[in-house]
Amino acid sequence: MNPDILKERRSATFDIEKLTNILDGGPEKTKRRREIESLAFNDPEFDGVNPNFLSRSERYSEAIRKSSRMILKLREYGITDPEEINLFKHCVHPDRPEPLDLHMAMFLPTLRNQATPEQMDRFYTPAWNLEIIGTYAQTEMGHGTHLRGLETTATYDPATQEFVLNSPTISSIKWWPGGLGKTSNHAIVLAQLYTQGNCHGLHAFIVLLRDMKTHIPLPGVVVGDIGPKFGFNEVDNGYLKLENIRIPRENMLMKFAKVEPDGTYVKPPRAKLTYGTMVFMRSWIVGGSSQALSRACTIAIRYSAVRHQSETRPGEPEPQILDYQTQQYKLFPLLAMAYAFHFVGQYMKQTYLRITGDITKGDFDELPELHALSAGLKAFTTWAVSSAVEVCRMACGGHGYSCSSAFPDIYVRFTPSCTYEGENTVMMLQTARHLMKSYRQAEAGQQLSGIVSYLNDKVQPQPVTARPTVVDINDLASLVEVYKLRAANLVELAAKSIQQELQHRRSQEDAWNNSAIDLVRASDAHCHYVVVKLFTDKLRDISDTGVHSVMSTLALLYALQGITKNSGDFLQAGLLSVPQVLQTSVRIKELLAQLRPDAVALGDAFDHNDKKLNSVLGRYDGNVYENMFEWARSSPLNATEVHESFHKYLKPLRSKL
Amino acid sequence: MNPDILKERRSATFDIEKLTNILDGGPEKTKRRREIESLAFNDPEFDGVNPNFLSRSERYSEAIRKSSRMILKLREYGITDPEEINLFKHCVHPDRPEPLDLHMAMFLPTLRNQATPEQMDRFYTPAWNLEIIGTYAQTEMGHGTHLRGLETTATYDPATQEFVLNSPTISSIKWWPGGLGKTSNHAIVLAQLYTQGNCHGLHAFIVLLRDMKTHIPLPGVVVGDIGPKFGFNEVDNGYLKLENIRIPRENMLMKFAKVEPDGTYVKPPRAKLTYGTMVFMRSWIVGGSSQALSRACTIAIRYSAVRHQSETRPGEPEPQILDYQTQQYKLFPLLAMAYAFHFVGQYMKQTYLRITGDITKGDFDELPELHALSAGLKAFTTWAVSSAVEVCRMACGGHGYSCSSAFPDIYVRFTPSCTYEGENTVMMLQTARHLMKSYRQAEAGQQLSGIVSYLNDKVQPQPVTARPTVVDINDLASLVEVYKLRAANLVELAAKSIQQELQHRRSQEDAWNNSAIDLVRASDAHCHYVVVKLFTDKLRDISDTGVHSVMSTLALLYALQGITKNSGDFLQAGLLSVPQVLQTSVRIKELLAQLRPDAVALGDAFDHNDKKLNSVLGRYDGNVYENMFEWARSSPLNATEVHESFHKYLKPLRSKL
């Protein structure tokens, strides 16, 4: 163990294991997590060369090898709980998506939700046994977030009782689905359903893509890999062009809507509430953002403890870079953010389970609000973490750029979450729609419930005595209040912008678009308030004194940092005075110094196994440099002492000059 | 030509070519640039497969192939001007560093500056003819910015009249030099010079690394590639461990300092002013930041003109995404920033040439200030652009993640400039040191000259009547003034923080470190002021009415956007009122609408040739989708219909389940 990092661990003021238990949701959950992790990490077949040393084709092949073994092992160990499967998968493919992701996470669940019993027999069982490998083909080259714009058609032909699927334009080619390029032999294709001359909108169809024996694409199926991307090198995100592909009528997923043999369209009994899945996916992304950020923070903080650089005093040894205030200012607020987002993800998941669980007390009234909130929080957390990972990387100097640090992998793995499952700006505007609706309801005198109820106070101002008088920047409850008032103020600003546009005789649509900047800003402030509130609320559940103390410091740092970064909002609304803003900056410096002895331990508490972290800079034992040298020596360009290009190009060049 | 993009070009309010000429520095410069570009772009040997389709080793090999031809062609065309060489290189390797970069940009120039005439004969001529290929080995695994910390030793042995070079520790292994891993047969090694028992600090030594015939590393030379990184895949950044390597005394670069045959050390006549090169390198980086950002903006804006998405009005066609206010708000301020940084880079280069040129009127007094400023501006621009490139990428939805967009390449190519040539936080603190010194001088009653002279007004407040009364947010001169006052205010805040720390009996070093957050903030505000000022100054040189008008709008947008992003600073210092800040947001929306018809043309004016842009999304003709499909189909995973991993892993798996 590196002596610096040993010293850091000894200086911790709290019990790391207790905090790990809180993050996991209890000691038994920590135990089970570690059990599953060790099943994967102790299996030498899941080891292998660093993927960054391989070509794209080799990376894909290695992923298929590991995933095949993963499926076998999951059966062998009897792991069937979706969360445990996911955990195991993340150890087999540390922080990398893999070609079977969509088969597991979309193809199988969509069958479960939308297939008829007959279809379950025909497709689900073979898919469970990986004879059928499927993907979910929704997005098209020219169509993403706006689903109604999708162009793929499925036209019913009553003569043969078949659907004829087509990609009528270049922009209608299915694009991006994971596992579509090379892996899948089936796809659930989303297409506009035409029957008896009418379009009935998007429906899902099961399409056979490849010969089940030879795996060769069927005639009329133009399928392949969309080429190299920022990350996701293991996944064959694919394209699919359908040229008059005929499938039997029974391949439309008909649990809800139906097409009769004669072509009669039967509407689904009622529009299904799809809120649930989206809320679940987004709460999972919020939690995932904490995972990515906590990994980046762990690496950067450990390395900053090991790394010595520059002189502060002439002649004295170079200090640990973690002792520089600028380094602390970069990293500690991000550590606080990682904890904040973890607790927000936990809250969202728990609320979702409470609402949708079969426990009788479920109160579905909360779901629309949670749904609206989850869109904004997904955007808020992924934007913040995408930038934050890069701040961590750049805090590590040159070595942060090396793949041995793991930072490049963390970034390219994470940043797509700003776009998938709902593009972030669109998500912010969705939340804004809910806020605007709530604001109008409050204006109309309606009493709002839930998180947005603060808007009642905004439009129906309280008597002066009921308002908070002096904000105490050391008191979290007081800060939650001030964040709430900031949100209320910006929601009002956006609402007024729309009202003004309408007064200038603009259409509803133009008024909305011309206020979009303000709407995004309002959603952002709303989400920020919710995060500060949930982090503060979480402190109530922490009984251990040591952990409670350090978590309170982090929560305070998170809240105060948000104030200095957005001080204009707070000053503008008269919520804080200039001296208070100045005081906030001073207080932040004190908090950084206070957190300094706990920094490494706060990273440790996330309990990222070295095999999962996969970072030379972030090794638990801190032995960075010797291992970095080993890592470099094993990289493929060093397989030979003299690269072939010397003989091919450089040597012949000499005689020509 | 895509009809949308054609329409955009027709709507431009100014003459694109005239603006291009201003960016180039005159019509004749535009002409010459295009001549050189066409020499490279019309040479089919410089074409080749997209590097993203190749393995690391193939990428390196391809780069060596192209560079070898590049050297031949430069001789053939008689291109010898360093800027023209650089331009040609950037067309041969569009936006990619290559293995000979350090040979050309560091090895040869260092010889020119520091070699004796005898050394010039022995090394320069063979290096010019690429018999000797060299690199510049300074940074070590454990040592970057802080040069005094370097550990490599060169100990003089008078018995044999040789230096013995050693890497005494793991952390002393040379790390990162470009071209060191596989390409170079020589290196200029920076090492601590020991002779007659004394250490004389860092000196430069020419070390033979590989056999000149076989290219095999010499005994005691442990050299290789440091492995995959975030970008720079064409470059063999290397490591070098020296184990008792003996070189003749004459291989120390002895134009200035010397070691006599008996081991007597002769000091250099005077510490050489090295400001110049650093200023030049940094002004080059500032200009490069504009290059990177303008490429990203061009791609994002062109694609946003072509891309239609979502409905604003039910039943109507999907609008161009460039019509969404949120999209304009993402992209147009960045376009303004690209222009701002271009003019700042131009100013720095011109000032540097004016000062150091052999024209008699050179005023070297300005150099220290330009040097101090260049550190901060390097940090200010690279941080801003590194984030901005990602904003442009994410503004393009899913396709921004595809390597076909060029965004991943632009980002990984550019972001290292936040770290090399001086780590950004260290750079900001360097500028801060100059600001603090100037502040103290002003406090002591000294009359400052140059850019920092505003600090005189701060410490010697003007009579109330002399101060600006009302800020006009539509007047650039007024905005320059308000940025200046903000900078003065934050410089004062940092100075006071240091003073307070000292009053609490902290040491100078601790006082500095405990104020580092404020110091960085002060430098940032200072740089921001300089950028707004230089952009505004530049407008005076633009005589064409149409160009002047659109550039004024961009400058105003840049200035106002900076105010809303930092409104707390302006409110806190009492420089702007709350109504003015609100008005600023409204004005920004108007400017976005005003710039909308010129957006595509403002990208075009940067005149990035399609071959240089190398982006399917950003094609000049806007024919995105058909070309994206072609690009994907040609990617290597599609070379076969069935990937070998199907037969190897997936098919056998079926029987096991």
PDB file of N, CA, C and O in Angstrom, chain A residues 57 141-142 148 182 225 230 307 311-313 330 390 393 399 401 403 411 415 419 425 509-510 518 589 637-638 640 643, chain B residues 57 141-142 148 182 225 230 307 311-313 330 390 393 399 401 411 415 419 425 509-510 518 589 637-638 640 643:
ATOM      1  N   SER A  57     -13.304  -5.031 -34.131  1.00  0.00           N
ATOM      2  CA  SER A  57     -13.845  -6.364 -34.378  1.00  0.00           C
ATOM      3  C   SER A  57     -13.481  -7.311 -33.222  1.00  0.00           C
ATOM      4  O   SER A  57     -14.312  -8.104 -32.773  1.00  0.00           O
ATOM      5  N   MET A 141     -32.881   6.876 -39.003  1.00  0.00           N
ATOM      6  CA  MET A 141     -31.794   7.807 -39.294  1.00  0.00           C
ATOM      7  C   MET A 141     -32.242   9.250 -39.146  1.00  0.00           C
ATOM      8  O   MET A 141     -31.518  10.082 -38.630  1.00  0.00           O
ATOM      9  N   GLY A 142     -33.449   9.539 -39.559  1.00  0.00           N
ATOM     10  CA  GLY A 142     -33.927  10.914 -39.505  1.00  0.00           C
ATOM     11  C   GLY A 142     -34.912  11.187 -38.381  1.00  0.00           C
ATOM     12  O   GLY A 142     -35.522  12.255 -38.342  1.00  0.00           O
ATOM     13  N   ARG A 148     -43.805  10.251 -33.474  1.00  0.00           N
ATOM     14  CA  ARG A 148     -44.845  10.308 -34.508  1.00  0.00           C
ATOM     15  C   ARG A 148     -44.237  10.500 -35.893  1.00  0.00           C
ATOM     16  O   ARG A 148     -44.862  10.196 -36.898  1.00  0.00           O
ATOM     17  N   LYS A 182     -24.969  -7.041 -36.097  1.00  0.00           N
ATOM     18  CA  LYS A 182     -24.412  -8.361 -36.366  1.00  0.00           C
ATOM     19  C   LYS A 182     -25.018  -9.462 -35.501  1.00  0.00           C
ATOM     20  O   LYS A 182     -24.945 -10.641 -35.852  1.00  0.00           O
ATOM     21  N   ASP A 225     -23.690  -2.811 -39.276  1.00  0.00           N
ATOM     22  CA  ASP A 225     -23.214  -2.005 -38.152  1.00  0.00           C
ATOM     23  C   ASP A 225     -23.077  -0.551 -38.603  1.00  0.00           C
ATOM     24  O   ASP A 225     -22.640  -0.284 -39.717  1.00  0.00           O
ATOM     25  N   PHE A 230     -18.291   7.305 -30.500  1.00  0.00           N
ATOM     26  CA  PHE A 230     -17.690   7.741 -29.248  1.00  0.00           C
ATOM     27  C   PHE A 230     -18.086   6.695 -28.209  1.00  0.00           C
ATOM     28  O   PHE A 230     -19.183   6.733 -27.666  1.00  0.00           O
ATOM     29  N   ARG A 307      -0.149  11.701  -5.845  1.00  0.00           N
ATOM     30  CA  ARG A 307       0.627  12.560  -6.737  1.00  0.00           C
ATOM     31  C   ARG A 307       1.167  13.777  -5.981  1.00  0.00           C
ATOM     32  O   ARG A 307       0.412  14.510  -5.346  1.00  0.00           O
ATOM     33  N   GLU A 311       6.285  23.102  -5.872  1.00  0.00           N
ATOM     34  CA  GLU A 311       6.765  23.511  -4.556  1.00  0.00           C
ATOM     35  C   GLU A 311       5.837  24.580  -4.050  1.00  0.00           C
ATOM     36  O   GLU A 311       5.519  25.504  -4.784  1.00  0.00           O
ATOM     37  N   THR A 312       5.426  24.479  -2.794  1.00  0.00           N
ATOM     38  CA  THR A 312       4.801  25.667  -2.238  1.00  0.00           C
ATOM     39  C   THR A 312       5.848  26.442  -1.456  1.00  0.00           C
ATOM     40  O   THR A 312       5.864  27.662  -1.478  1.00  0.00           O
ATOM     41  N   ARG A 313       6.723  25.713  -0.779  1.00  0.00           N
ATOM     42  CA  ARG A 313       7.814  26.377  -0.052  1.00  0.00           C
ATOM     43  C   ARG A 313       9.140  25.915  -0.633  1.00  0.00           C
ATOM     44  O   ARG A 313       9.380  24.718  -0.728  1.00  0.00           O
ATOM     45  N   LYS A 330     -12.069  21.705  -7.231  1.00  0.00           N
ATOM     46  CA  LYS A 330     -12.536  20.944  -8.380  1.00  0.00           C
ATOM     47  C   LYS A 330     -13.262  19.672  -7.948  1.00  0.00           C
ATOM     48  O   LYS A 330     -14.287  19.308  -8.515  1.00  0.00           O
ATOM     49  N   GLU A 390     -15.269  14.977 -16.906  1.00  0.00           N
ATOM     50  CA  GLU A 390     -14.153  15.621 -17.587  1.00  0.00           C
ATOM     51  C   GLU A 390     -13.351  16.508 -16.644  1.00  0.00           C
ATOM     52  O   GLU A 390     -12.134  16.624 -16.795  1.00  0.00           O
ATOM     53  N   ARG A 393     -11.130  14.139 -14.876  1.00  0.00           N
ATOM     54  CA  ARG A 393     -10.058  13.706 -15.760  1.00  0.00           C
ATOM     55  C   ARG A 393      -8.973  14.780 -15.854  1.00  0.00           C
ATOM     56  O   ARG A 393      -7.783  14.486 -15.693  1.00  0.00           O
ATOM     57  N   HIS A 399      -1.829  12.205 -17.310  1.00  0.00           N
ATOM     58  CA  HIS A 399      -2.201  10.790 -17.182  1.00  0.00           C
ATOM     59  C   HIS A 399      -3.711  10.559 -17.278  1.00  0.00           C
ATOM     60  O   HIS A 399      -4.148   9.446 -17.552  1.00  0.00           O
ATOM     61  N   TYR A 401      -5.504  11.491 -19.571  1.00  0.00           N
ATOM     62  CA  TYR A 401      -5.816  11.225 -20.974  1.00  0.00           C
ATOM     63  C   TYR A 401      -5.518   9.788 -21.386  1.00  0.00           C
ATOM     64  O   TYR A 401      -6.012   9.306 -22.400  1.00  0.00           O
ATOM     65  N   CYS A 403      -5.693   5.832 -21.496  1.00  0.00           N
ATOM     66  CA  CYS A 403      -6.764   4.874 -21.218  1.00  0.00           C
ATOM     67  C   CYS A 403      -6.486   4.095 -19.928  1.00  0.00           C
ATOM     68  O   CYS A 403      -7.404   3.518 -19.353  1.00  0.00           O
ATOM     69  N   TYR A 411     -16.056   8.405 -19.583  1.00  0.00           N
ATOM     70  CA  TYR A 411     -16.726   9.514 -20.274  1.00  0.00           C
ATOM     71  C   TYR A 411     -17.543   9.043 -21.475  1.00  0.00           C
ATOM     72  O   TYR A 411     -18.720   9.352 -21.597  1.00  0.00           O
ATOM     73  N   THR A 415     -21.508   9.775 -21.409  1.00  0.00           N
ATOM     74  CA  THR A 415     -22.073  10.972 -22.041  1.00  0.00           C
ATOM     75  C   THR A 415     -23.289  10.691 -22.943  1.00  0.00           C
ATOM     76  O   THR A 415     -24.193  11.541 -23.022  1.00  0.00           O
ATOM     77  N   THR A 419     -28.370  11.950 -24.225  1.00  0.00           N
ATOM     78  CA  THR A 419     -29.179  11.918 -25.444  1.00  0.00           C
ATOM     79  C   THR A 419     -30.186  10.769 -25.439  1.00  0.00           C
ATOM     80  O   THR A 419     -31.333  10.945 -25.840  1.00  0.00           O
ATOM     81  N   THR A 425     -32.527  18.467 -23.569  1.00  0.00           N
ATOM     82  CA  THR A 425     -33.273  19.729 -23.671  1.00  0.00           C
ATOM     83  C   THR A 425     -34.766  19.440 -23.791  1.00  0.00           C
ATOM     84  O   THR A 425     -35.597  20.120 -23.163  1.00  0.00           O
ATOM     85  N   GLU A 509     -47.764  28.126 -29.820  1.00  0.00           N
ATOM     86  CA  GLU A 509     -46.528  27.418 -30.165  1.00  0.00           C
ATOM     87  C   GLU A 509     -45.344  28.374 -30.213  1.00  0.00           C
ATOM     88  O   GLU A 509     -44.270  28.071 -29.706  1.00  0.00           O
ATOM     89  N   ASP A 510     -45.557  29.545 -30.828  1.00  0.00           N
ATOM     90  CA  ASP A 510     -44.469  30.514 -30.905  1.00  0.00           C
ATOM     91  C   ASP A 510     -44.153  31.075 -29.517  1.00  0.00           C
ATOM     92  O   ASP A 510     -42.983  31.306 -29.189  1.00  0.00           O
ATOM     93  N   ASP A 518     -36.082  30.434 -21.067  1.00  0.00           N
ATOM     94  CA  ASP A 518     -36.562  30.638 -19.699  1.00  0.00           C
ATOM     95  C   ASP A 518     -37.172  29.373 -19.125  1.00  0.00           C
ATOM     96  O   ASP A 518     -37.061  29.101 -17.929  1.00  0.00           O
ATOM     97  N   LYS A 589     -14.714  27.533   1.283  1.00  0.00           N
ATOM     98  CA  LYS A 589     -13.300  27.239   1.547  1.00  0.00           C
ATOM     99  C   LYS A 589     -13.125  26.491   2.866  1.00  0.00           C
ATOM    100  O   LYS A 589     -12.314  25.578   2.968  1.00  0.00           O
ATOM    101  N   LEU A 637       1.378  -1.897 -29.431  1.00  0.00           N
ATOM    102  CA  LEU A 637       2.428  -1.314 -30.281  1.00  0.00           C
ATOM    103  C   LEU A 637       3.814  -1.745 -29.798  1.00  0.00           C
ATOM    104  O   LEU A 637       4.787  -1.622 -30.534  1.00  0.00           O
ATOM    105  N   ASN A 638       3.901  -2.261 -28.577  1.00  0.00           N
ATOM    106  CA  ASN A 638       5.195  -2.702 -28.057  1.00  0.00           C
ATOM    107  C   ASN A 638       5.453  -4.197 -28.280  1.00  0.00           C
ATOM    108  O   ASN A 638       6.432  -4.748 -27.767  1.00  0.00           O
ATOM    109  N   THR A 640       6.434  -5.570 -30.911  1.00  0.00           N
ATOM    110  CA  THR A 640       7.727  -5.670 -31.604  1.00  0.00           C
ATOM    111  C   THR A 640       8.541  -4.434 -31.252  1.00  0.00           C
ATOM    112  O   THR A 640       7.977  -3.376 -30.982  1.00  0.00           O
ATOM    113  N   HIS A 643       8.622  -1.181 -35.449  1.00  0.00           N
ATOM    114  CA  HIS A 643       7.328  -1.259 -36.135  1.00  0.00           C
ATOM    115  C   HIS A 643       7.545  -1.433 -37.638  1.00  0.00           C
ATOM    116  O   HIS A 643       8.480  -0.856 -38.205  1.00  0.00           O
TER     117      HIS A 643
ATOM    118  N   SER B  57      -2.392   0.193 -34.619  1.00  0.00           N
ATOM    119  CA  SER B  57      -1.149  -0.029 -35.343  1.00  0.00           C
ATOM    120  C   SER B  57      -1.286   0.416 -36.797  1.00  0.00           C
ATOM    121  O   SER B  57      -0.376   1.029 -37.368  1.00  0.00           O
ATOM    122  N   MET B 141       7.184  10.480 -15.878  1.00  0.00           N
ATOM    123  CA  MET B 141       5.947   9.882 -15.386  1.00  0.00           C
ATOM    124  C   MET B 141       5.404  10.619 -14.164  1.00  0.00           C
ATOM    125  O   MET B 141       4.211  10.824 -14.028  1.00  0.00           O
ATOM    126  N   GLY B 142       6.299  11.056 -13.292  1.00  0.00           N
ATOM    127  CA  GLY B 142       5.850  11.714 -12.063  1.00  0.00           C
ATOM    128  C   GLY B 142       6.032  13.218 -12.077  1.00  0.00           C
ATOM    129  O   GLY B 142       5.858  13.857 -11.041  1.00  0.00           O
ATOM    130  N   ARG B 148      11.456  21.860 -12.183  1.00  0.00           N
ATOM    131  CA  ARG B 148      12.564  21.635 -11.243  1.00  0.00           C
ATOM    132  C   ARG B 148      12.481  20.246 -10.603  1.00  0.00           C
ATOM    133  O   ARG B 148      13.463  19.737 -10.075  1.00  0.00           O
ATOM    134  N   LYS B 182       8.125   4.717 -31.057  1.00  0.00           N
ATOM    135  CA  LYS B 182       8.556   3.847 -32.152  1.00  0.00           C
ATOM    136  C   LYS B 182       9.320   4.588 -33.262  1.00  0.00           C
ATOM    137  O   LYS B 182      10.047   3.962 -34.027  1.00  0.00           O
ATOM    138  N   ASP B 225       5.901   2.591 -26.583  1.00  0.00           N
ATOM    139  CA  ASP B 225       4.690   3.412 -26.690  1.00  0.00           C
ATOM    140  C   ASP B 225       3.919   3.361 -25.365  1.00  0.00           C
ATOM    141  O   ASP B 225       3.835   2.300 -24.750  1.00  0.00           O
ATOM    142  N   PHE B 230      -6.908   9.034 -25.030  1.00  0.00           N
ATOM    143  CA  PHE B 230      -8.045   9.776 -25.532  1.00  0.00           C
ATOM    144  C   PHE B 230      -7.534  10.542 -26.746  1.00  0.00           C
ATOM    145  O   PHE B 230      -6.938  11.603 -26.612  1.00  0.00           O
ATOM    146  N   ARG B 307     -31.635  19.210 -40.560  1.00  0.00           N
ATOM    147  CA  ARG B 307     -32.382  18.295 -39.705  1.00  0.00           C
ATOM    148  C   ARG B 307     -33.747  18.884 -39.333  1.00  0.00           C
ATOM    149  O   ARG B 307     -33.818  19.999 -38.823  1.00  0.00           O
ATOM    150  N   GLU B 311     -42.885  18.464 -33.867  1.00  0.00           N
ATOM    151  CA  GLU B 311     -43.932  19.318 -34.391  1.00  0.00           C
ATOM    152  C   GLU B 311     -44.032  20.530 -33.488  1.00  0.00           C
ATOM    153  O   GLU B 311     -44.053  20.385 -32.269  1.00  0.00           O
ATOM    154  N   THR B 312     -44.095  21.705 -34.051  1.00  0.00           N
ATOM    155  CA  THR B 312     -44.513  22.810 -33.192  1.00  0.00           C
ATOM    156  C   THR B 312     -46.014  23.028 -33.360  1.00  0.00           C
ATOM    157  O   THR B 312     -46.715  23.300 -32.413  1.00  0.00           O
ATOM    158  N   ARG B 313     -46.483  22.874 -34.595  1.00  0.00           N
ATOM    159  CA  ARG B 313     -47.925  22.997 -34.846  1.00  0.00           C
ATOM    160  C   ARG B 313     -48.452  21.671 -35.384  1.00  0.00           C
ATOM    161  O   ARG B 313     -47.917  21.156 -36.370  1.00  0.00           O
ATOM    162  N   LYS B 330     -27.908  27.426 -27.816  1.00  0.00           N
ATOM    163  CA  LYS B 330     -26.719  26.581 -27.658  1.00  0.00           C
ATOM    164  C   LYS B 330     -25.621  27.008 -28.618  1.00  0.00           C
ATOM    165  O   LYS B 330     -24.457  27.053 -28.246  1.00  0.00           O
ATOM    166  N   GLU B 390     -18.311  19.929 -27.015  1.00  0.00           N
ATOM    167  CA  GLU B 390     -19.266  18.926 -26.561  1.00  0.00           C
ATOM    168  C   GLU B 390     -20.702  19.437 -26.628  1.00  0.00           C
ATOM    169  O   GLU B 390     -21.624  18.661 -26.889  1.00  0.00           O
ATOM    170  N   ARG B 393     -21.629  18.960 -30.177  1.00  0.00           N
ATOM    171  CA  ARG B 393     -21.882  17.543 -30.441  1.00  0.00           C
ATOM    172  C   ARG B 393     -23.261  17.145 -29.938  1.00  0.00           C
ATOM    173  O   ARG B 393     -24.048  16.511 -30.652  1.00  0.00           O
ATOM    174  N   HIS B 399     -26.624  11.276 -33.738  1.00  0.00           N
ATOM    175  CA  HIS B 399     -25.587  11.230 -34.780  1.00  0.00           C
ATOM    176  C   HIS B 399     -24.309  11.947 -34.380  1.00  0.00           C
ATOM    177  O   HIS B 399     -23.252  11.682 -34.945  1.00  0.00           O
ATOM    178  N   TYR B 401     -22.677  11.415 -31.860  1.00  0.00           N
ATOM    179  CA  TYR B 401     -21.802  10.422 -31.226  1.00  0.00           C
ATOM    180  C   TYR B 401     -21.062   9.568 -32.248  1.00  0.00           C
ATOM    181  O   TYR B 401     -20.088   8.921 -31.928  1.00  0.00           O
ATOM    182  N   TYR B 411     -13.057  16.590 -30.540  1.00  0.00           N
ATOM    183  CA  TYR B 411     -12.935  16.710 -29.079  1.00  0.00           C
ATOM    184  C   TYR B 411     -11.643  16.099 -28.542  1.00  0.00           C
ATOM    185  O   TYR B 411     -10.896  16.752 -27.819  1.00  0.00           O
ATOM    186  N   THR B 415      -9.121  18.582 -26.609  1.00  0.00           N
ATOM    187  CA  THR B 415      -9.163  18.719 -25.144  1.00  0.00           C
ATOM    188  C   THR B 415      -7.781  18.633 -24.487  1.00  0.00           C
ATOM    189  O   THR B 415      -7.557  19.289 -23.465  1.00  0.00           O
ATOM    190  N   THR B 419      -4.246  20.816 -21.032  1.00  0.00           N
ATOM    191  CA  THR B 419      -3.198  20.304 -20.151  1.00  0.00           C
ATOM    192  C   THR B 419      -1.803  20.578 -20.690  1.00  0.00           C
ATOM    193  O   THR B 419      -0.910  20.945 -19.934  1.00  0.00           O
ATOM    194  N   THR B 425      -5.058  25.356 -14.771  1.00  0.00           N
ATOM    195  CA  THR B 425      -5.186  26.014 -13.475  1.00  0.00           C
ATOM    196  C   THR B 425      -3.869  26.702 -13.106  1.00  0.00           C
ATOM    197  O   THR B 425      -3.860  27.837 -12.609  1.00  0.00           O
ATOM    198  N   GLU B 509       3.024  31.525   1.336  1.00  0.00           N
ATOM    199  CA  GLU B 509       2.632  30.376   0.523  1.00  0.00           C
ATOM    200  C   GLU B 509       1.218  29.910   0.887  1.00  0.00           C
ATOM    201  O   GLU B 509       0.406  29.615   0.011  1.00  0.00           O
ATOM    202  N   ASP B 510       0.932  29.856   2.204  1.00  0.00           N
ATOM    203  CA  ASP B 510      -0.406  29.428   2.617  1.00  0.00           C
ATOM    204  C   ASP B 510      -1.451  30.477   2.246  1.00  0.00           C
ATOM    205  O   ASP B 510      -2.569  30.135   1.839  1.00  0.00           O
ATOM    206  N   ASP B 518     -10.071  32.376  -5.420  1.00  0.00           N
ATOM    207  CA  ASP B 518     -10.317  33.780  -5.785  1.00  0.00           C
ATOM    208  C   ASP B 518      -9.347  34.245  -6.861  1.00  0.00           C
ATOM    209  O   ASP B 518      -9.702  35.062  -7.711  1.00  0.00           O
ATOM    210  N   LYS B 589     -32.272  37.086 -26.646  1.00  0.00           N
ATOM    211  CA  LYS B 589     -33.253  36.416 -27.508  1.00  0.00           C
ATOM    212  C   LYS B 589     -33.419  37.161 -28.825  1.00  0.00           C
ATOM    213  O   LYS B 589     -33.542  36.554 -29.890  1.00  0.00           O
ATOM    214  N   LEU B 637     -16.767  -3.630 -39.739  1.00  0.00           N
ATOM    215  CA  LEU B 637     -17.589  -4.735 -39.223  1.00  0.00           C
ATOM    216  C   LEU B 637     -18.544  -5.245 -40.292  1.00  0.00           C
ATOM    217  O   LEU B 637     -19.090  -6.342 -40.167  1.00  0.00           O
ATOM    218  N   ASN B 638     -18.739  -4.468 -41.337  1.00  0.00           N
ATOM    219  CA  ASN B 638     -19.632  -4.908 -42.406  1.00  0.00           C
ATOM    220  C   ASN B 638     -18.905  -5.604 -43.557  1.00  0.00           C
ATOM    221  O   ASN B 638     -19.510  -5.898 -44.583  1.00  0.00           O
ATOM    222  N   THR B 640     -17.937  -8.576 -43.634  1.00  0.00           N
ATOM    223  CA  THR B 640     -18.602  -9.869 -43.810  1.00  0.00           C
ATOM    224  C   THR B 640     -20.035  -9.752 -43.310  1.00  0.00           C
ATOM    225  O   THR B 640     -20.320  -8.945 -42.422  1.00  0.00           O
ATOM    226  N   HIS B 643     -20.440 -12.251 -38.652  1.00  0.00           N
ATOM    227  CA  HIS B 643     -19.190 -12.074 -37.912  1.00  0.00           C
ATOM    228  C   HIS B 643     -18.737 -13.425 -37.357  1.00  0.00           C
ATOM    229  O   HIS B 643     -19.553 -14.241 -36.944  1.00  0.00           O
TER     230      HIS B 643
END
